[in-house]
């Protein structure tokens, strides 16, 4: 089978690899059809991922069609599927609580183990969700949106105002699902280009540009109350720390992004607001199902989000360009 492998930072190769063996019980082989390129993939290509071992086949935003099923399997050959790329152990404390998204020994496709930038992949059946009613391109966009949907669900929304800080693909996903949850959404970002896209194409009218006056402006817009929920998707420690001051009394702060730095905040301010500080990692089947249902209901503007496209054989040329020039780029999709 054909595959693209990141041999080392900055170097991709289009290669032939052995086809998967016949699947064991509980597993299935999937013919990959589309792959979304994630920020993690760019970090791997650029050598910025702190825990990755090269060479690595990237890719965890995946759709495909089941081509072989292990003994006793329940999926049928020919079933279109969305792939959940978080492979959990099934028995740790998180898994026992129904939270495989934060399994203590989780393996994420394309990071801890080879991913889906290839023609075929073997997966546990439990990680394959039938995608009837979706195009296979759209099915490849479910995973990144599920991260935003999971963050919104973690916030326990009860209406009110939400602020999303950082509107890359993950932040936009959080914004879209906050809007679906009935929240009044404001966006904060350092890129006027992205904010304009969010206003003109996605219909988010409340936006603010990062700067020295942004905090005062946002608080003034909320009559000094702040936001009932703030979602951080910046991956920037300074931005995360600044976000505490924008959470309303009794509100929630959801950290969707992750940084290597330590985060500090004023404990008196935190306590007097009785603020909830919430970590949000990956997504679960509930979130995947919510995204699929929302897409089918016409609530997610996928055509607007899918801004770039390529093929597996062209990826070695296109990805280096997009890595350095992300103008107009929201989500690039590989057709396999």
PDB file of C-alpha atoms in Angstrom, residues 37-270:
ATOM      1  CA  UNK A  37      -4.341  17.589   8.386  1.00  0.00           C
ATOM      2  CA  UNK A  38      -4.183  18.708  12.022  1.00  0.00           C
ATOM      3  CA  UNK A  39      -1.985  21.213  13.820  1.00  0.00           C
ATOM      4  CA  UNK A  40      -0.297  18.220  15.450  1.00  0.00           C
ATOM      5  CA  UNK A  41       0.721  16.966  11.999  1.00  0.00           C
ATOM      6  CA  UNK A  42       2.335  20.319  11.204  1.00  0.00           C
ATOM      7  CA  UNK A  43       4.164  20.228  14.548  1.00  0.00           C
ATOM      8  CA  UNK A  44       5.470  16.738  13.777  1.00  0.00           C
ATOM      9  CA  UNK A  45       6.615  17.825  10.325  1.00  0.00           C
ATOM     10  CA  UNK A  46       8.279  20.935  11.771  1.00  0.00           C
ATOM     11  CA  UNK A  47      10.022  18.979  14.567  1.00  0.00           C
ATOM     12  CA  UNK A  48       8.082  20.751  17.332  1.00  0.00           C
ATOM     13  CA  UNK A  49       6.403  17.719  18.909  1.00  0.00           C
ATOM     14  CA  UNK A  50       8.193  16.985  22.199  1.00  0.00           C
ATOM     15  CA  UNK A  51       7.472  13.262  22.569  1.00  0.00           C
ATOM     16  CA  UNK A  52       7.449  11.862  19.038  1.00  0.00           C
ATOM     17  CA  UNK A  53       9.771   9.226  17.640  1.00  0.00           C
ATOM     18  CA  UNK A  54      10.631   9.350  13.928  1.00  0.00           C
ATOM     19  CA  UNK A  55       9.944   7.958  11.409  1.00  0.00           C
ATOM     20  CA  UNK A  56       6.185   8.311  11.800  1.00  0.00           C
ATOM     21  CA  UNK A  57       3.145   7.975   9.560  1.00  0.00           C
ATOM     22  CA  UNK A  58       1.007  10.945  10.587  1.00  0.00           C
ATOM     23  CA  UNK A  59      -2.732  11.388  10.363  1.00  0.00           C
ATOM     24  CA  UNK A  60      -5.566  10.940  12.848  1.00  0.00           C
ATOM     25  CA  UNK A  61      -8.530  12.760  11.270  1.00  0.00           C
ATOM     26  CA  UNK A  62      -9.768   9.862   9.203  1.00  0.00           C
ATOM     27  CA  UNK A  63     -12.611   8.378   7.227  1.00  0.00           C
ATOM     28  CA  UNK A  64     -12.706   5.141   5.284  1.00  0.00           C
ATOM     29  CA  UNK A  65     -14.539   2.008   4.263  1.00  0.00           C
ATOM     30  CA  UNK A  66     -14.282  -1.334   6.082  1.00  0.00           C
ATOM     31  CA  UNK A  67     -12.513  -3.843   3.822  1.00  0.00           C
ATOM     32  CA  UNK A  68     -11.937  -6.809   6.187  1.00  0.00           C
ATOM     33  CA  UNK A  69     -13.308  -7.832   9.582  1.00  0.00           C
ATOM     34  CA  UNK A  70     -11.818 -10.199  12.156  1.00  0.00           C
ATOM     35  CA  UNK A  71     -13.543 -13.398  13.309  1.00  0.00           C
ATOM     36  CA  UNK A  72     -16.836 -12.696  15.074  1.00  0.00           C
ATOM     37  CA  UNK A  73     -16.872  -9.063  14.024  1.00  0.00           C
ATOM     38  CA  UNK A  74     -20.102  -7.098  13.799  1.00  0.00           C
ATOM     39  CA  UNK A  75     -19.155  -4.529  11.174  1.00  0.00           C
ATOM     40  CA  UNK A  76     -19.898  -5.387   7.576  1.00  0.00           C
ATOM     41  CA  UNK A  77     -17.389  -5.076   4.742  1.00  0.00           C
ATOM     42  CA  UNK A  78     -18.246  -1.946   2.755  1.00  0.00           C
ATOM     43  CA  UNK A  79     -19.414   0.093   5.769  1.00  0.00           C
ATOM     44  CA  UNK A  80     -18.268   3.742   5.601  1.00  0.00           C
ATOM     45  CA  UNK A  81     -16.791   4.783   8.941  1.00  0.00           C
ATOM     46  CA  UNK A  82     -15.469   7.667  10.993  1.00  0.00           C
ATOM     47  CA  UNK A  83     -12.338   6.572  12.833  1.00  0.00           C
ATOM     48  CA  UNK A  84     -11.860   7.439  16.495  1.00  0.00           C
ATOM     49  CA  UNK A  85      -8.041   7.710  16.667  1.00  0.00           C
ATOM     50  CA  UNK A  86      -7.718   7.410  20.463  1.00  0.00           C
ATOM     51  CA  UNK A  87      -6.799   3.820  21.277  1.00  0.00           C
ATOM     52  CA  UNK A  88      -7.445   3.189  24.969  1.00  0.00           C
ATOM     53  CA  UNK A  89      -6.400   0.317  27.219  1.00  0.00           C
ATOM     54  CA  UNK A  90      -9.947  -0.393  28.398  1.00  0.00           C
ATOM     55  CA  UNK A  91      -9.095  -1.165  32.027  1.00  0.00           C
ATOM     56  CA  UNK A  92      -7.368   1.827  33.672  1.00  0.00           C
ATOM     57  CA  UNK A  93      -9.137   4.170  36.087  1.00  0.00           C
ATOM     58  CA  UNK A  94     -10.235   6.528  33.301  1.00  0.00           C
ATOM     59  CA  UNK A  95     -11.484   3.731  31.057  1.00  0.00           C
ATOM     60  CA  UNK A  96     -13.418   2.193  33.960  1.00  0.00           C
ATOM     61  CA  UNK A  97     -15.173   5.563  34.371  1.00  0.00           C
ATOM     62  CA  UNK A  98     -16.139   5.683  30.709  1.00  0.00           C
ATOM     63  CA  UNK A  99     -13.463   8.243  29.848  1.00  0.00           C
ATOM     64  CA  UNK A 100     -11.193   6.485  27.329  1.00  0.00           C
ATOM     65  CA  UNK A 101     -10.297   9.919  25.926  1.00  0.00           C
ATOM     66  CA  UNK A 102      -7.964  10.388  28.914  1.00  0.00           C
ATOM     67  CA  UNK A 103      -6.818   6.771  29.298  1.00  0.00           C
ATOM     68  CA  UNK A 104      -3.620   6.552  31.333  1.00  0.00           C
ATOM     69  CA  UNK A 105      -1.859   4.707  28.501  1.00  0.00           C
ATOM     70  CA  UNK A 106      -3.677   6.162  25.506  1.00  0.00           C
ATOM     71  CA  UNK A 107      -2.168   5.768  22.059  1.00  0.00           C
ATOM     72  CA  UNK A 108      -3.166   8.362  19.487  1.00  0.00           C
ATOM     73  CA  UNK A 109      -2.872   7.467  15.824  1.00  0.00           C
ATOM     74  CA  UNK A 110      -0.152   9.412  14.058  1.00  0.00           C
ATOM     75  CA  UNK A 111       1.542  10.327  17.340  1.00  0.00           C
ATOM     76  CA  UNK A 112       2.199   7.297  19.543  1.00  0.00           C
ATOM     77  CA  UNK A 113       1.642   4.821  16.702  1.00  0.00           C
ATOM     78  CA  UNK A 114       1.483   5.090  12.925  1.00  0.00           C
ATOM     79  CA  UNK A 115      -1.570   6.898  11.636  1.00  0.00           C
ATOM     80  CA  UNK A 116      -3.745   7.111   8.563  1.00  0.00           C
ATOM     81  CA  UNK A 117      -1.729   8.853   5.856  1.00  0.00           C
ATOM     82  CA  UNK A 118      -1.812   5.547   4.037  1.00  0.00           C
ATOM     83  CA  UNK A 119      -4.187   3.495   1.923  1.00  0.00           C
ATOM     84  CA  UNK A 120      -5.132   1.070   4.723  1.00  0.00           C
ATOM     85  CA  UNK A 121      -5.105   0.798   8.507  1.00  0.00           C
ATOM     86  CA  UNK A 122      -6.052  -1.842  11.084  1.00  0.00           C
ATOM     87  CA  UNK A 123      -8.240  -0.602  13.942  1.00  0.00           C
ATOM     88  CA  UNK A 124     -10.163  -1.979  16.922  1.00  0.00           C
ATOM     89  CA  UNK A 125     -13.784  -2.337  15.866  1.00  0.00           C
ATOM     90  CA  UNK A 126     -14.864  -0.225  18.824  1.00  0.00           C
ATOM     91  CA  UNK A 127     -13.025   2.755  17.325  1.00  0.00           C
ATOM     92  CA  UNK A 128     -15.029   2.626  14.092  1.00  0.00           C
ATOM     93  CA  UNK A 129     -18.317   4.519  13.922  1.00  0.00           C
ATOM     94  CA  UNK A 130     -20.625   3.953  10.932  1.00  0.00           C
ATOM     95  CA  UNK A 131     -20.875   7.102   8.807  1.00  0.00           C
ATOM     96  CA  UNK A 132     -23.967   6.450   6.728  1.00  0.00           C
ATOM     97  CA  UNK A 133     -25.486   9.710   5.583  1.00  0.00           C
ATOM     98  CA  UNK A 134     -22.158  11.565   5.443  1.00  0.00           C
ATOM     99  CA  UNK A 135     -19.823  12.018   2.527  1.00  0.00           C
ATOM    100  CA  UNK A 136     -16.421  10.482   3.222  1.00  0.00           C
ATOM    101  CA  UNK A 137     -14.829  13.936   3.070  1.00  0.00           C
ATOM    102  CA  UNK A 138     -17.228  15.190   5.700  1.00  0.00           C
ATOM    103  CA  UNK A 139     -16.641  12.079   7.806  1.00  0.00           C
ATOM    104  CA  UNK A 140     -12.922  12.935   7.954  1.00  0.00           C
ATOM    105  CA  UNK A 141     -13.811  16.268   9.581  1.00  0.00           C
ATOM    106  CA  UNK A 142     -15.778  14.777  12.470  1.00  0.00           C
ATOM    107  CA  UNK A 143     -12.791  14.136  14.760  1.00  0.00           C
ATOM    108  CA  UNK A 144     -11.446  17.689  14.972  1.00  0.00           C
ATOM    109  CA  UNK A 145     -14.956  19.036  15.487  1.00  0.00           C
ATOM    110  CA  UNK A 146     -15.551  16.454  18.216  1.00  0.00           C
ATOM    111  CA  UNK A 147     -12.723  18.020  20.249  1.00  0.00           C
ATOM    112  CA  UNK A 148     -14.604  21.325  20.290  1.00  0.00           C
ATOM    113  CA  UNK A 149     -17.907  19.582  20.978  1.00  0.00           C
ATOM    114  CA  UNK A 150     -16.310  17.728  23.901  1.00  0.00           C
ATOM    115  CA  UNK A 151     -14.990  20.993  25.345  1.00  0.00           C
ATOM    116  CA  UNK A 152     -18.446  22.552  25.178  1.00  0.00           C
ATOM    117  CA  UNK A 153     -20.011  19.511  26.835  1.00  0.00           C
ATOM    118  CA  UNK A 154     -17.364  19.642  29.571  1.00  0.00           C
ATOM    119  CA  UNK A 155     -18.356  23.249  30.297  1.00  0.00           C
ATOM    120  CA  UNK A 156     -21.890  22.171  31.272  1.00  0.00           C
ATOM    121  CA  UNK A 157     -23.441  25.070  29.352  1.00  0.00           C
ATOM    122  CA  UNK A 158     -26.579  26.643  30.763  1.00  0.00           C
ATOM    123  CA  UNK A 159     -26.913  29.527  28.333  1.00  0.00           C
ATOM    124  CA  UNK A 160     -25.274  32.932  28.578  1.00  0.00           C
ATOM    125  CA  UNK A 161     -22.122  34.291  27.021  1.00  0.00           C
ATOM    126  CA  UNK A 162     -19.127  32.328  25.772  1.00  0.00           C
ATOM    127  CA  UNK A 163     -15.701  33.569  24.711  1.00  0.00           C
ATOM    128  CA  UNK A 164     -13.457  31.464  22.483  1.00  0.00           C
ATOM    129  CA  UNK A 165      -9.816  32.553  22.528  1.00  0.00           C
ATOM    130  CA  UNK A 166      -7.788  31.315  19.566  1.00  0.00           C
ATOM    131  CA  UNK A 167      -9.785  30.440  16.457  1.00  0.00           C
ATOM    132  CA  UNK A 168      -7.748  27.894  14.614  1.00  0.00           C
ATOM    133  CA  UNK A 169      -9.708  24.778  13.611  1.00  0.00           C
ATOM    134  CA  UNK A 170     -10.136  23.566  17.207  1.00  0.00           C
ATOM    135  CA  UNK A 171     -11.270  26.974  18.435  1.00  0.00           C
ATOM    136  CA  UNK A 172     -13.698  27.303  15.539  1.00  0.00           C
ATOM    137  CA  UNK A 173     -15.076  23.866  16.398  1.00  0.00           C
ATOM    138  CA  UNK A 174     -15.617  24.980  19.992  1.00  0.00           C
ATOM    139  CA  UNK A 175     -17.281  28.171  18.764  1.00  0.00           C
ATOM    140  CA  UNK A 176     -19.616  26.304  16.420  1.00  0.00           C
ATOM    141  CA  UNK A 177     -20.721  23.866  19.107  1.00  0.00           C
ATOM    142  CA  UNK A 178     -21.043  26.602  21.712  1.00  0.00           C
ATOM    143  CA  UNK A 179     -23.415  28.309  19.304  1.00  0.00           C
ATOM    144  CA  UNK A 180     -25.297  25.047  18.785  1.00  0.00           C
ATOM    145  CA  UNK A 181     -25.575  24.782  22.593  1.00  0.00           C
ATOM    146  CA  UNK A 182     -27.348  28.138  22.650  1.00  0.00           C
ATOM    147  CA  UNK A 183     -24.511  30.298  23.918  1.00  0.00           C
ATOM    148  CA  UNK A 184     -23.907  33.848  22.685  1.00  0.00           C
ATOM    149  CA  UNK A 185     -20.396  33.483  21.263  1.00  0.00           C
ATOM    150  CA  UNK A 186     -17.584  36.042  21.047  1.00  0.00           C
ATOM    151  CA  UNK A 187     -14.263  35.271  19.364  1.00  0.00           C
ATOM    152  CA  UNK A 188     -10.830  36.634  20.305  1.00  0.00           C
ATOM    153  CA  UNK A 189      -7.799  36.093  18.091  1.00  0.00           C
ATOM    154  CA  UNK A 190      -4.572  37.765  16.999  1.00  0.00           C
ATOM    155  CA  UNK A 191      -5.407  37.376  13.284  1.00  0.00           C
ATOM    156  CA  UNK A 192      -7.793  39.849  11.707  1.00  0.00           C
ATOM    157  CA  UNK A 193      -7.912  37.533   8.677  1.00  0.00           C
ATOM    158  CA  UNK A 194      -9.327  34.691  10.768  1.00  0.00           C
ATOM    159  CA  UNK A 195     -11.739  36.994  12.567  1.00  0.00           C
ATOM    160  CA  UNK A 196     -12.994  38.325   9.234  1.00  0.00           C
ATOM    161  CA  UNK A 197     -13.495  34.765   8.006  1.00  0.00           C
ATOM    162  CA  UNK A 198     -15.447  33.942  11.162  1.00  0.00           C
ATOM    163  CA  UNK A 199     -17.674  37.015  10.702  1.00  0.00           C
ATOM    164  CA  UNK A 200     -18.208  36.963   6.966  1.00  0.00           C
ATOM    165  CA  UNK A 201     -18.313  33.226   6.306  1.00  0.00           C
ATOM    166  CA  UNK A 202     -19.359  31.571   9.567  1.00  0.00           C
ATOM    167  CA  UNK A 203     -21.670  34.297  10.885  1.00  0.00           C
ATOM    168  CA  UNK A 204     -19.946  35.103  14.201  1.00  0.00           C
ATOM    169  CA  UNK A 205     -20.567  38.825  14.576  1.00  0.00           C
ATOM    170  CA  UNK A 206     -18.968  39.360  17.997  1.00  0.00           C
ATOM    171  CA  UNK A 207     -15.192  39.387  17.510  1.00  0.00           C
ATOM    172  CA  UNK A 208     -12.200  41.126  19.077  1.00  0.00           C
ATOM    173  CA  UNK A 209      -8.570  41.449  18.077  1.00  0.00           C
ATOM    174  CA  UNK A 210      -5.904  40.578  20.609  1.00  0.00           C
ATOM    175  CA  UNK A 211      -4.095  43.639  21.915  1.00  0.00           C
ATOM    176  CA  UNK A 212      -3.417  45.772  24.995  1.00  0.00           C
ATOM    177  CA  UNK A 213      -7.020  47.000  25.125  1.00  0.00           C
ATOM    178  CA  UNK A 214      -8.747  43.703  24.350  1.00  0.00           C
ATOM    179  CA  UNK A 215      -9.496  42.739  27.963  1.00  0.00           C
ATOM    180  CA  UNK A 216     -11.022  46.107  28.837  1.00  0.00           C
ATOM    181  CA  UNK A 217     -13.052  46.136  25.629  1.00  0.00           C
ATOM    182  CA  UNK A 218     -14.439  42.637  26.227  1.00  0.00           C
ATOM    183  CA  UNK A 219     -15.359  43.406  29.825  1.00  0.00           C
ATOM    184  CA  UNK A 220     -17.049  46.623  28.729  1.00  0.00           C
ATOM    185  CA  UNK A 221     -19.071  44.659  26.147  1.00  0.00           C
ATOM    186  CA  UNK A 222     -20.337  42.405  28.964  1.00  0.00           C
ATOM    187  CA  UNK A 223     -21.113  45.359  31.285  1.00  0.00           C
ATOM    188  CA  UNK A 224     -18.180  44.247  33.417  1.00  0.00           C
ATOM    189  CA  UNK A 225     -19.608  40.784  34.068  1.00  0.00           C
ATOM    190  CA  UNK A 226     -17.244  38.745  31.911  1.00  0.00           C
ATOM    191  CA  UNK A 227     -18.200  35.496  30.181  1.00  0.00           C
ATOM    192  CA  UNK A 228     -20.103  32.547  31.594  1.00  0.00           C
ATOM    193  CA  UNK A 229     -17.722  30.214  29.759  1.00  0.00           C
ATOM    194  CA  UNK A 230     -14.272  30.943  28.346  1.00  0.00           C
ATOM    195  CA  UNK A 231     -12.613  28.401  26.064  1.00  0.00           C
ATOM    196  CA  UNK A 232      -8.870  28.677  25.440  1.00  0.00           C
ATOM    197  CA  UNK A 233      -7.591  27.138  22.204  1.00  0.00           C
ATOM    198  CA  UNK A 234      -4.434  29.211  21.805  1.00  0.00           C
ATOM    199  CA  UNK A 235      -1.666  26.901  22.987  1.00  0.00           C
ATOM    200  CA  UNK A 236      -0.079  30.001  24.512  1.00  0.00           C
ATOM    201  CA  UNK A 237       0.665  30.220  28.242  1.00  0.00           C
ATOM    202  CA  UNK A 238       0.387  34.018  28.393  1.00  0.00           C
ATOM    203  CA  UNK A 239      -3.002  33.920  26.698  1.00  0.00           C
ATOM    204  CA  UNK A 240      -4.216  31.191  29.057  1.00  0.00           C
ATOM    205  CA  UNK A 241      -3.230  33.219  32.111  1.00  0.00           C
ATOM    206  CA  UNK A 242      -4.913  36.340  30.726  1.00  0.00           C
ATOM    207  CA  UNK A 243      -8.132  34.417  30.207  1.00  0.00           C
ATOM    208  CA  UNK A 244      -8.811  34.010  33.934  1.00  0.00           C
ATOM    209  CA  UNK A 245      -9.779  37.679  34.206  1.00  0.00           C
ATOM    210  CA  UNK A 246     -12.469  37.280  31.545  1.00  0.00           C
ATOM    211  CA  UNK A 247     -14.467  34.561  33.341  1.00  0.00           C
ATOM    212  CA  UNK A 248     -17.643  35.744  35.058  1.00  0.00           C
ATOM    213  CA  UNK A 249     -18.357  35.045  38.714  1.00  0.00           C
ATOM    214  CA  UNK A 250     -19.789  31.537  38.827  1.00  0.00           C
ATOM    215  CA  UNK A 251     -18.394  30.832  35.369  1.00  0.00           C
ATOM    216  CA  UNK A 252     -16.162  28.158  33.841  1.00  0.00           C
ATOM    217  CA  UNK A 253     -12.771  28.242  32.160  1.00  0.00           C
ATOM    218  CA  UNK A 254     -12.126  25.369  29.767  1.00  0.00           C
ATOM    219  CA  UNK A 255      -8.545  24.708  28.660  1.00  0.00           C
ATOM    220  CA  UNK A 256      -8.785  22.967  25.305  1.00  0.00           C
ATOM    221  CA  UNK A 257      -5.210  23.696  24.302  1.00  0.00           C
ATOM    222  CA  UNK A 258      -2.145  22.448  26.136  1.00  0.00           C
ATOM    223  CA  UNK A 259       1.224  24.048  26.818  1.00  0.00           C
ATOM    224  CA  UNK A 260       4.448  22.733  28.329  1.00  0.00           C
ATOM    225  CA  UNK A 261       4.712  25.744  30.646  1.00  0.00           C
ATOM    226  CA  UNK A 262       3.381  26.104  34.163  1.00  0.00           C
ATOM    227  CA  UNK A 263       0.209  28.190  34.408  1.00  0.00           C
ATOM    228  CA  UNK A 264      -0.255  30.617  37.300  1.00  0.00           C
ATOM    229  CA  UNK A 265      -3.229  32.682  38.382  1.00  0.00           C
ATOM    230  CA  UNK A 266      -4.441  34.809  41.260  1.00  0.00           C
ATOM    231  CA  UNK A 267      -5.947  32.462  43.843  1.00  0.00           C
ATOM    232  CA  UNK A 268      -8.090  35.186  45.504  1.00  0.00           C
ATOM    233  CA  UNK A 269      -9.583  36.109  42.111  1.00  0.00           C
ATOM    234  CA  UNK A 270     -10.178  32.432  41.330  1.00  0.00           C
TER     235      UNK A 270
END
